[in-house]
């Protein structure tokens, strides 16, 4: 491991693990966002009327959920953009979202050490975005 890169992009191990597992859920989150928009009717509670003044609105609830999920996806995509240029971006994204090591990514346009430095920089950028 390049110690200069490690010192520059050091992140707390717990924060790193949280971000790593968030990234691994990227494709599932995208599917869940798509599912949120699959409902088209407003449902009321089981009596057909509002209890108190609350009307159950699954469309609004799913929309709110989709917005929360989309924030995570946007932060991951933004961290990718801040990390490197387009040719490398797809390799970093595949590595962090699918958990693939450098050796399984194919024709990566840089060496192994540089690749893992980009990967560390990605998690550092994502940690900053999640904080702010």
mmCIF file of C-alpha atoms in Angstrom:
data_model
loop_
_atom_site.group_PDB
_atom_site.id
_atom_site.type_symbol
_atom_site.label_atom_id
_atom_site.label_comp_id
_atom_site.label_asym_id
_atom_site.label_seq_id
_atom_site.Cartn_x
_atom_site.Cartn_y
_atom_site.Cartn_z
ATOM 1 C CA UNK A 1 0.000 0.000 0.000
ATOM 2 C CA UNK A 2 1.254 3.445 -0.824
ATOM 3 C CA UNK A 3 1.782 5.018 2.604
ATOM 4 C CA UNK A 4 1.600 8.562 1.234
ATOM 5 C CA UNK A 5 -1.847 7.843 -0.197
ATOM 6 C CA UNK A 6 -2.895 6.136 3.021
ATOM 7 C CA UNK A 7 -1.824 9.136 5.085
ATOM 8 C CA UNK A 8 -3.550 11.529 2.696
ATOM 9 C CA UNK A 9 -6.853 9.624 2.474
ATOM 10 C CA UNK A 10 -7.037 8.092 5.928
ATOM 11 C CA UNK A 11 -10.600 7.416 7.069
ATOM 12 C CA UNK A 12 -11.841 5.849 10.284
ATOM 13 C CA UNK A 13 -12.282 2.066 9.820
ATOM 14 C CA UNK A 14 -15.947 2.172 10.923
ATOM 15 C CA UNK A 15 -16.734 5.016 8.525
ATOM 16 C CA UNK A 16 -14.965 3.125 5.732
ATOM 17 C CA UNK A 17 -16.976 -0.049 6.432
ATOM 18 C CA UNK A 18 -20.244 1.895 6.454
ATOM 19 C CA UNK A 19 -19.406 3.540 3.122
ATOM 20 C CA UNK A 20 -18.191 0.264 1.607
ATOM 21 C CA UNK A 21 -21.485 -1.472 2.395
ATOM 22 C CA UNK A 22 -23.496 1.510 1.178
ATOM 23 C CA UNK A 23 -21.660 1.258 -2.144
ATOM 24 C CA UNK A 24 -22.269 -2.493 -2.328
ATOM 25 C CA UNK A 25 -26.012 -1.743 -2.142
ATOM 26 C CA UNK A 26 -25.828 0.700 -5.090
ATOM 27 C CA UNK A 27 -27.645 -1.551 -7.598
ATOM 28 C CA UNK A 28 -30.229 -2.651 -5.014
ATOM 29 C CA UNK A 29 -30.901 0.976 -4.092
ATOM 30 C CA UNK A 30 -31.371 1.875 -7.774
ATOM 31 C CA UNK A 31 -33.909 -0.965 -8.127
ATOM 32 C CA UNK A 32 -35.654 0.134 -4.937
ATOM 33 C CA UNK A 33 -35.925 3.696 -6.251
ATOM 34 C CA UNK A 34 -37.505 2.372 -9.448
ATOM 35 C CA UNK A 35 -39.926 0.279 -7.367
ATOM 36 C CA UNK A 36 -40.947 3.371 -5.394
ATOM 37 C CA UNK A 37 -42.413 4.857 -8.535
ATOM 38 C CA UNK A 38 -44.368 1.702 -9.403
ATOM 39 C CA UNK A 39 -47.452 2.636 -7.326
ATOM 40 C CA UNK A 40 -50.116 4.898 -8.799
ATOM 41 C CA UNK A 41 -53.024 5.123 -6.357
ATOM 42 C CA UNK A 42 -53.647 6.809 -3.017
ATOM 43 C CA UNK A 43 -54.855 4.392 -0.327
ATOM 44 C CA UNK A 44 -56.763 5.399 2.727
ATOM 45 C CA UNK A 45 -56.655 3.520 6.023
ATOM 46 C CA UNK A 46 -58.598 0.258 6.446
ATOM 47 C CA UNK A 47 -61.897 2.022 7.243
ATOM 48 C CA UNK A 48 -61.793 4.038 4.028
ATOM 49 C CA UNK A 49 -61.537 7.284 5.978
ATOM 50 C CA UNK A 50 -58.788 9.242 7.571
ATOM 51 C CA UNK A 51 -57.990 8.515 11.212
ATOM 52 C CA UNK A 52 -57.648 11.822 12.980
ATOM 53 C CA UNK A 53 -56.438 14.049 10.201
ATOM 54 C CA UNK A 54 -53.962 11.567 8.757
ATOM 55 C CA UNK A 55 -54.571 10.109 5.321
ATOM 56 C CA UNK A 56 -52.332 7.220 4.398
ATOM 57 C CA UNK A 57 -50.706 8.205 1.131
ATOM 58 C CA UNK A 58 -48.372 5.460 -0.125
ATOM 59 C CA UNK A 59 -47.508 7.536 -3.186
ATOM 60 C CA UNK A 60 -46.131 10.322 -0.995
ATOM 61 C CA UNK A 61 -44.412 7.837 1.334
ATOM 62 C CA UNK A 62 -42.714 6.105 -1.585
ATOM 63 C CA UNK A 63 -41.762 9.417 -3.113
ATOM 64 C CA UNK A 64 -40.148 10.479 0.170
ATOM 65 C CA UNK A 65 -38.340 7.148 0.405
ATOM 66 C CA UNK A 66 -37.108 7.467 -3.185
ATOM 67 C CA UNK A 67 -35.777 10.958 -2.442
ATOM 68 C CA UNK A 68 -33.845 9.695 0.598
ATOM 69 C CA UNK A 69 -32.412 6.799 -1.385
ATOM 70 C CA UNK A 70 -31.560 9.031 -4.338
ATOM 71 C CA UNK A 71 -29.456 11.241 -2.044
ATOM 72 C CA UNK A 72 -27.137 8.296 -1.329
ATOM 73 C CA UNK A 73 -26.871 7.407 -5.023
ATOM 74 C CA UNK A 74 -26.139 11.026 -5.932
ATOM 75 C CA UNK A 75 -23.397 11.216 -3.294
ATOM 76 C CA UNK A 76 -21.763 8.066 -4.624
ATOM 77 C CA UNK A 77 -21.929 9.397 -8.191
ATOM 78 C CA UNK A 78 -20.619 12.798 -7.097
ATOM 79 C CA UNK A 79 -17.708 11.187 -5.227
ATOM 80 C CA UNK A 80 -16.877 9.222 -8.382
ATOM 81 C CA UNK A 81 -16.854 12.433 -10.427
ATOM 82 C CA UNK A 82 -14.578 14.138 -7.902
ATOM 83 C CA UNK A 83 -12.187 11.187 -7.827
ATOM 84 C CA UNK A 84 -11.141 10.654 -11.423
ATOM 85 C CA UNK A 85 -11.844 11.220 -15.115
ATOM 86 C CA UNK A 86 -14.325 9.164 -17.145
ATOM 87 C CA UNK A 87 -12.133 6.293 -18.372
ATOM 88 C CA UNK A 88 -11.228 5.294 -14.788
ATOM 89 C CA UNK A 89 -14.600 6.121 -13.256
ATOM 90 C CA UNK A 90 -16.353 3.002 -14.532
ATOM 91 C CA UNK A 91 -13.630 0.735 -13.105
ATOM 92 C CA UNK A 92 -13.733 2.397 -9.693
ATOM 93 C CA UNK A 93 -17.547 2.213 -9.705
ATOM 94 C CA UNK A 94 -17.521 -1.477 -10.602
ATOM 95 C CA UNK A 95 -14.948 -2.181 -7.884
ATOM 96 C CA UNK A 96 -16.801 -0.373 -5.099
ATOM 97 C CA UNK A 97 -20.358 -1.384 -6.047
ATOM 98 C CA UNK A 98 -19.647 -5.026 -6.855
ATOM 99 C CA UNK A 99 -16.673 -5.616 -4.569
ATOM 100 C CA UNK A 100 -14.397 -6.651 -7.431
ATOM 101 C CA UNK A 101 -10.624 -6.479 -6.989
ATOM 102 C CA UNK A 102 -8.332 -4.889 -9.575
ATOM 103 C CA UNK A 103 -7.442 -8.263 -11.102
ATOM 104 C CA UNK A 104 -11.060 -8.986 -12.134
ATOM 105 C CA UNK A 105 -11.820 -5.655 -13.787
ATOM 106 C CA UNK A 106 -10.219 -6.259 -17.172
ATOM 107 C CA UNK A 107 -8.181 -3.635 -19.011
ATOM 108 C CA UNK A 108 -7.884 -0.983 -16.326
ATOM 109 C CA UNK A 109 -6.035 2.037 -17.813
ATOM 110 C CA UNK A 110 -3.597 2.294 -14.882
ATOM 111 C CA UNK A 111 -1.523 0.111 -12.620
ATOM 112 C CA UNK A 112 -2.705 -1.717 -9.515
ATOM 113 C CA UNK A 113 -1.156 0.751 -7.055
ATOM 114 C CA UNK A 114 -2.681 3.746 -8.848
ATOM 115 C CA UNK A 115 -6.050 1.997 -9.012
ATOM 116 C CA UNK A 116 -6.165 1.436 -5.259
ATOM 117 C CA UNK A 117 -5.057 5.012 -4.686
ATOM 118 C CA UNK A 118 -8.045 6.195 -6.768
ATOM 119 C CA UNK A 119 -10.262 3.833 -4.793
ATOM 120 C CA UNK A 120 -9.028 5.277 -1.496
ATOM 121 C CA UNK A 121 -9.576 8.794 -2.815
ATOM 122 C CA UNK A 122 -13.143 7.816 -3.790
ATOM 123 C CA UNK A 123 -13.964 6.678 -0.248
ATOM 124 C CA UNK A 124 -12.343 9.819 1.152
ATOM 125 C CA UNK A 125 -14.505 11.990 -1.149
ATOM 126 C CA UNK A 126 -17.615 9.998 -0.234
ATOM 127 C CA UNK A 127 -16.889 10.355 3.479
ATOM 128 C CA UNK A 128 -16.615 14.150 3.062
ATOM 129 C CA UNK A 129 -19.890 14.288 1.107
ATOM 130 C CA UNK A 130 -21.749 12.157 3.667
ATOM 131 C CA UNK A 131 -20.515 14.400 6.501
ATOM 132 C CA UNK A 132 -21.507 17.651 4.858
#
